[in-house]
């Protein structure tokens, strides 16, 4: 039985106050209060506190939201029951059930249709150390290999040239000079001879 009490006002108009769980909503008649109690307070979920207009809809809510086996079963068979107490139809999705409840039974009030929020998709976040390290690299960074400052040609020869010097513009390059130890600067003819000597050595090995 609903917990209600009659309250008198200065105009002698009797109102009925709902005292269920601190509701404190007022009604002009006992009938209005009883209807309010049936719709709001009688059928409530002990798990999440939601309230429903009938025990049938409360059972549907418990199945779809608090039954651990419901979602796995609903993938292979129709499990979503119609909201109407007199209808035994079941559907594969909640949207199909909602459309049926509206089109076939005219259930449009706020207690009848499924109001659950759809889960939002989250972008996957990689937690691997390699991905994290890659993300920390600056986008404009350029990797440079270890380039030797000089290259020697020929078997045991001392002829070489400076790679760093070749990177300068042609007008800034200095002409080769004799070194202090008396070694002869490399010339194009010497370079060609050294390369030819290396090729001959490779051919003789084959």
mmCIF file of C-alpha atoms in Angstrom:
data_model
loop_
_atom_site.group_PDB
_atom_site.id
_atom_site.type_symbol
_atom_site.label_atom_id
_atom_site.label_comp_id
_atom_site.label_asym_id
_atom_site.label_seq_id
_atom_site.Cartn_x
_atom_site.Cartn_y
_atom_site.Cartn_z
ATOM 1 C CA UNK A 1 0.000 0.000 0.000
ATOM 2 C CA UNK A 2 1.324 3.419 -0.886
ATOM 3 C CA UNK A 3 2.556 5.603 1.920
ATOM 4 C CA UNK A 4 0.570 8.815 1.566
ATOM 5 C CA UNK A 5 -0.774 11.424 3.953
ATOM 6 C CA UNK A 6 -3.460 14.069 3.530
ATOM 7 C CA UNK A 7 -2.364 17.683 3.924
ATOM 8 C CA UNK A 8 -4.783 20.589 4.482
ATOM 9 C CA UNK A 9 -4.220 24.078 3.087
ATOM 10 C CA UNK A 10 -5.669 27.479 3.979
ATOM 11 C CA UNK A 11 -8.335 27.083 1.271
ATOM 12 C CA UNK A 12 -9.487 23.775 2.798
ATOM 13 C CA UNK A 13 -8.395 21.929 -0.392
ATOM 14 C CA UNK A 14 -7.193 18.456 0.539
ATOM 15 C CA UNK A 15 -4.027 17.236 -1.155
ATOM 16 C CA UNK A 16 -2.225 13.932 -0.910
ATOM 17 C CA UNK A 17 1.505 13.887 -0.264
ATOM 18 C CA UNK A 18 3.650 10.976 -1.419
ATOM 19 C CA UNK A 19 5.998 9.914 1.359
ATOM 20 C CA UNK A 20 7.744 7.077 -0.488
ATOM 21 C CA UNK A 21 11.525 7.405 -0.068
ATOM 22 C CA UNK A 22 11.297 11.165 0.419
ATOM 23 C CA UNK A 23 9.367 11.795 -2.818
ATOM 24 C CA UNK A 24 7.101 14.532 -1.300
ATOM 25 C CA UNK A 25 5.085 14.976 -4.521
ATOM 26 C CA UNK A 26 1.513 16.236 -3.979
ATOM 27 C CA UNK A 27 -1.675 14.980 -5.682
ATOM 28 C CA UNK A 28 -5.236 16.249 -5.769
ATOM 29 C CA UNK A 29 -6.833 12.823 -5.291
ATOM 30 C CA UNK A 30 -6.111 9.364 -3.973
ATOM 31 C CA UNK A 31 -6.464 7.972 -7.494
ATOM 32 C CA UNK A 32 -3.712 10.228 -8.836
ATOM 33 C CA UNK A 33 -1.453 9.266 -5.975
ATOM 34 C CA UNK A 34 -2.063 5.537 -6.495
ATOM 35 C CA UNK A 35 -1.296 5.882 -10.201
ATOM 36 C CA UNK A 36 1.917 7.734 -9.348
ATOM 37 C CA UNK A 37 2.930 5.022 -6.900
ATOM 38 C CA UNK A 38 2.292 2.205 -9.391
ATOM 39 C CA UNK A 39 4.330 3.890 -12.105
ATOM 40 C CA UNK A 40 7.210 5.288 -10.065
ATOM 41 C CA UNK A 41 7.674 3.456 -6.795
ATOM 42 C CA UNK A 42 6.290 -0.072 -6.935
ATOM 43 C CA UNK A 43 8.625 -1.709 -9.478
ATOM 44 C CA UNK A 44 12.216 -0.633 -8.941
ATOM 45 C CA UNK A 45 15.547 -2.336 -9.595
ATOM 46 C CA UNK A 46 17.458 -3.174 -6.440
ATOM 47 C CA UNK A 47 20.730 -3.167 -8.416
ATOM 48 C CA UNK A 48 20.711 0.296 -9.994
ATOM 49 C CA UNK A 49 17.588 1.970 -8.543
ATOM 50 C CA UNK A 50 15.717 2.474 -11.836
ATOM 51 C CA UNK A 51 11.925 2.276 -11.607
ATOM 52 C CA UNK A 52 9.426 0.777 -14.053
ATOM 53 C CA UNK A 53 5.704 0.874 -14.692
ATOM 54 C CA UNK A 54 5.179 -2.899 -14.403
ATOM 55 C CA UNK A 55 6.862 -5.987 -13.059
ATOM 56 C CA UNK A 56 7.140 -7.289 -16.636
ATOM 57 C CA UNK A 57 9.313 -4.348 -17.641
ATOM 58 C CA UNK A 58 11.365 -4.713 -14.479
ATOM 59 C CA UNK A 59 12.059 -8.346 -15.395
ATOM 60 C CA UNK A 60 13.151 -7.292 -18.887
ATOM 61 C CA UNK A 61 15.474 -4.696 -17.379
ATOM 62 C CA UNK A 62 17.038 -7.245 -15.017
ATOM 63 C CA UNK A 63 17.603 -9.708 -17.869
ATOM 64 C CA UNK A 64 19.144 -7.237 -20.291
ATOM 65 C CA UNK A 65 21.266 -5.253 -17.847
ATOM 66 C CA UNK A 66 22.152 -7.478 -14.906
ATOM 67 C CA UNK A 67 22.127 -11.041 -16.275
ATOM 68 C CA UNK A 68 25.724 -12.098 -17.138
ATOM 69 C CA UNK A 69 24.529 -14.732 -19.654
ATOM 70 C CA UNK A 70 22.046 -12.572 -21.560
ATOM 71 C CA UNK A 71 24.435 -10.909 -24.019
ATOM 72 C CA UNK A 72 26.175 -14.142 -25.000
ATOM 73 C CA UNK A 73 22.831 -15.869 -25.588
ATOM 74 C CA UNK A 74 21.413 -12.923 -27.541
ATOM 75 C CA UNK A 75 24.110 -13.371 -30.204
ATOM 76 C CA UNK A 76 22.663 -16.721 -31.299
ATOM 77 C CA UNK A 77 18.937 -16.507 -30.518
ATOM 78 C CA UNK A 78 16.172 -13.886 -30.098
ATOM 79 C CA UNK A 79 16.259 -12.732 -26.467
ATOM 80 C CA UNK A 80 14.760 -9.228 -26.428
ATOM 81 C CA UNK A 81 11.182 -9.617 -25.181
ATOM 82 C CA UNK A 82 8.318 -7.330 -26.153
ATOM 83 C CA UNK A 83 7.402 -4.704 -23.551
ATOM 84 C CA UNK A 84 3.728 -5.649 -23.681
ATOM 85 C CA UNK A 85 2.622 -8.021 -20.900
ATOM 86 C CA UNK A 86 0.365 -9.965 -23.283
ATOM 87 C CA UNK A 87 2.893 -10.390 -26.116
ATOM 88 C CA UNK A 88 5.408 -13.223 -26.154
ATOM 89 C CA UNK A 89 7.389 -12.043 -29.186
ATOM 90 C CA UNK A 90 11.180 -12.004 -28.956
ATOM 91 C CA UNK A 91 13.694 -10.265 -31.195
ATOM 92 C CA UNK A 92 17.395 -10.353 -32.010
ATOM 93 C CA UNK A 93 18.042 -6.682 -31.195
ATOM 94 C CA UNK A 94 16.569 -4.088 -28.861
ATOM 95 C CA UNK A 95 15.837 -1.776 -31.821
ATOM 96 C CA UNK A 96 13.647 -4.437 -33.463
ATOM 97 C CA UNK A 97 11.839 -4.964 -30.164
ATOM 98 C CA UNK A 98 11.295 -1.221 -29.669
ATOM 99 C CA UNK A 99 9.883 -0.780 -33.181
ATOM 100 C CA UNK A 100 7.533 -3.709 -32.614
ATOM 101 C CA UNK A 101 6.398 -2.336 -29.241
ATOM 102 C CA UNK A 102 5.551 1.037 -30.783
ATOM 103 C CA UNK A 103 3.990 -0.198 -34.045
ATOM 104 C CA UNK A 104 2.021 -3.129 -32.625
ATOM 105 C CA UNK A 105 1.145 -1.978 -29.101
ATOM 106 C CA UNK A 106 1.505 1.812 -29.134
ATOM 107 C CA UNK A 107 3.850 1.867 -26.137
ATOM 108 C CA UNK A 108 5.191 5.395 -26.172
ATOM 109 C CA UNK A 109 5.480 6.490 -22.531
ATOM 110 C CA UNK A 110 8.848 6.926 -20.869
ATOM 111 C CA UNK A 111 8.708 3.596 -19.046
ATOM 112 C CA UNK A 112 8.127 1.430 -22.104
ATOM 113 C CA UNK A 113 11.077 1.927 -24.411
ATOM 114 C CA UNK A 114 14.688 1.054 -23.872
ATOM 115 C CA UNK A 115 16.537 4.147 -22.619
ATOM 116 C CA UNK A 116 19.949 2.611 -22.144
ATOM 117 C CA UNK A 117 22.854 4.632 -23.472
ATOM 118 C CA UNK A 118 24.817 3.122 -26.293
ATOM 119 C CA UNK A 119 28.495 2.570 -25.485
ATOM 120 C CA UNK A 120 30.887 4.900 -27.284
ATOM 121 C CA UNK A 121 33.859 3.548 -29.195
ATOM 122 C CA UNK A 122 37.274 4.482 -27.929
ATOM 123 C CA UNK A 123 40.298 4.826 -30.037
ATOM 124 C CA UNK A 124 42.785 2.097 -29.099
ATOM 125 C CA UNK A 125 45.864 3.387 -27.313
ATOM 126 C CA UNK A 126 49.089 1.461 -27.775
ATOM 127 C CA UNK A 127 51.022 0.822 -24.581
ATOM 128 C CA UNK A 128 54.033 -0.886 -26.172
ATOM 129 C CA UNK A 129 57.431 0.571 -25.426
ATOM 130 C CA UNK A 130 58.357 0.673 -29.112
ATOM 131 C CA UNK A 131 55.283 2.713 -30.033
ATOM 132 C CA UNK A 132 55.871 5.063 -27.120
ATOM 133 C CA UNK A 133 59.480 5.601 -28.101
ATOM 134 C CA UNK A 134 58.500 6.191 -31.735
ATOM 135 C CA UNK A 135 55.917 8.776 -30.740
ATOM 136 C CA UNK A 136 58.520 10.724 -28.798
ATOM 137 C CA UNK A 137 60.753 11.199 -31.845
ATOM 138 C CA UNK A 138 60.499 14.664 -33.456
ATOM 139 C CA UNK A 139 58.850 14.595 -36.866
ATOM 140 C CA UNK A 140 61.538 16.750 -38.516
ATOM 141 C CA UNK A 141 64.510 14.749 -37.254
ATOM 142 C CA UNK A 142 66.834 13.219 -39.849
ATOM 143 C CA UNK A 143 69.034 10.246 -39.096
ATOM 144 C CA UNK A 144 72.617 10.490 -40.225
ATOM 145 C CA UNK A 145 74.847 7.504 -40.727
ATOM 146 C CA UNK A 146 78.454 7.302 -39.635
ATOM 147 C CA UNK A 147 80.375 8.577 -42.663
ATOM 148 C CA UNK A 148 84.201 8.284 -42.531
ATOM 149 C CA UNK A 149 86.128 11.480 -43.057
ATOM 150 C CA UNK A 150 88.485 9.844 -45.569
ATOM 151 C CA UNK A 151 88.513 6.843 -47.928
ATOM 152 C CA UNK A 152 91.600 4.883 -49.008
ATOM 153 C CA UNK A 153 91.944 2.907 -52.256
ATOM 154 C CA UNK A 154 94.402 0.260 -53.308
ATOM 155 C CA UNK A 155 95.965 -2.633 -51.505
ATOM 156 C CA UNK A 156 98.167 -1.174 -48.800
ATOM 157 C CA UNK A 157 98.523 2.176 -50.547
ATOM 158 C CA UNK A 158 98.447 5.435 -48.679
ATOM 159 C CA UNK A 159 96.407 7.341 -51.248
ATOM 160 C CA UNK A 160 93.250 8.886 -49.844
ATOM 161 C CA UNK A 161 90.893 11.844 -50.204
ATOM 162 C CA UNK A 162 88.925 13.896 -47.690
ATOM 163 C CA UNK A 163 85.147 13.392 -47.962
ATOM 164 C CA UNK A 164 84.375 16.431 -45.810
ATOM 165 C CA UNK A 165 86.261 18.626 -48.240
ATOM 166 C CA UNK A 166 84.132 17.415 -51.163
ATOM 167 C CA UNK A 167 80.998 18.703 -49.459
ATOM 168 C CA UNK A 168 82.176 22.319 -49.826
ATOM 169 C CA UNK A 169 81.261 24.362 -52.935
ATOM 170 C CA UNK A 170 83.819 24.043 -55.717
ATOM 171 C CA UNK A 171 85.025 27.631 -55.376
ATOM 172 C CA UNK A 172 85.819 27.104 -51.672
ATOM 173 C CA UNK A 173 87.831 23.960 -52.148
ATOM 174 C CA UNK A 174 91.598 24.184 -51.806
ATOM 175 C CA UNK A 175 93.958 22.646 -54.292
ATOM 176 C CA UNK A 176 95.883 19.695 -52.867
ATOM 177 C CA UNK A 177 99.250 20.514 -51.410
ATOM 178 C CA UNK A 178 102.154 18.327 -50.483
ATOM 179 C CA UNK A 179 101.912 17.116 -46.904
ATOM 180 C CA UNK A 180 104.597 17.669 -44.332
ATOM 181 C CA UNK A 181 105.649 14.000 -44.366
ATOM 182 C CA UNK A 182 106.352 14.166 -48.054
ATOM 183 C CA UNK A 183 103.387 12.164 -49.268
ATOM 184 C CA UNK A 184 102.099 13.076 -52.700
ATOM 185 C CA UNK A 185 98.496 14.404 -52.835
ATOM 186 C CA UNK A 186 96.092 12.165 -54.668
ATOM 187 C CA UNK A 187 95.467 12.885 -58.322
ATOM 188 C CA UNK A 188 92.757 11.590 -60.656
ATOM 189 C CA UNK A 189 95.259 9.455 -62.513
ATOM 190 C CA UNK A 190 96.466 7.903 -59.252
ATOM 191 C CA UNK A 191 92.894 7.199 -58.209
ATOM 192 C CA UNK A 192 92.141 5.438 -61.514
ATOM 193 C CA UNK A 193 95.316 3.389 -61.220
ATOM 194 C CA UNK A 194 94.464 2.326 -57.674
ATOM 195 C CA UNK A 195 90.984 1.242 -58.716
ATOM 196 C CA UNK A 196 92.386 -0.725 -61.664
ATOM 197 C CA UNK A 197 94.881 -2.435 -59.340
ATOM 198 C CA UNK A 198 92.082 -3.502 -56.994
ATOM 199 C CA UNK A 199 90.051 -4.894 -59.895
ATOM 200 C CA UNK A 200 93.018 -6.906 -61.157
ATOM 201 C CA UNK A 201 93.575 -8.359 -57.675
ATOM 202 C CA UNK A 202 89.932 -9.422 -57.456
ATOM 203 C CA UNK A 203 90.090 -11.054 -60.910
ATOM 204 C CA UNK A 204 93.246 -12.957 -59.975
ATOM 205 C CA UNK A 205 91.565 -14.331 -56.835
ATOM 206 C CA UNK A 206 88.616 -15.613 -58.891
#
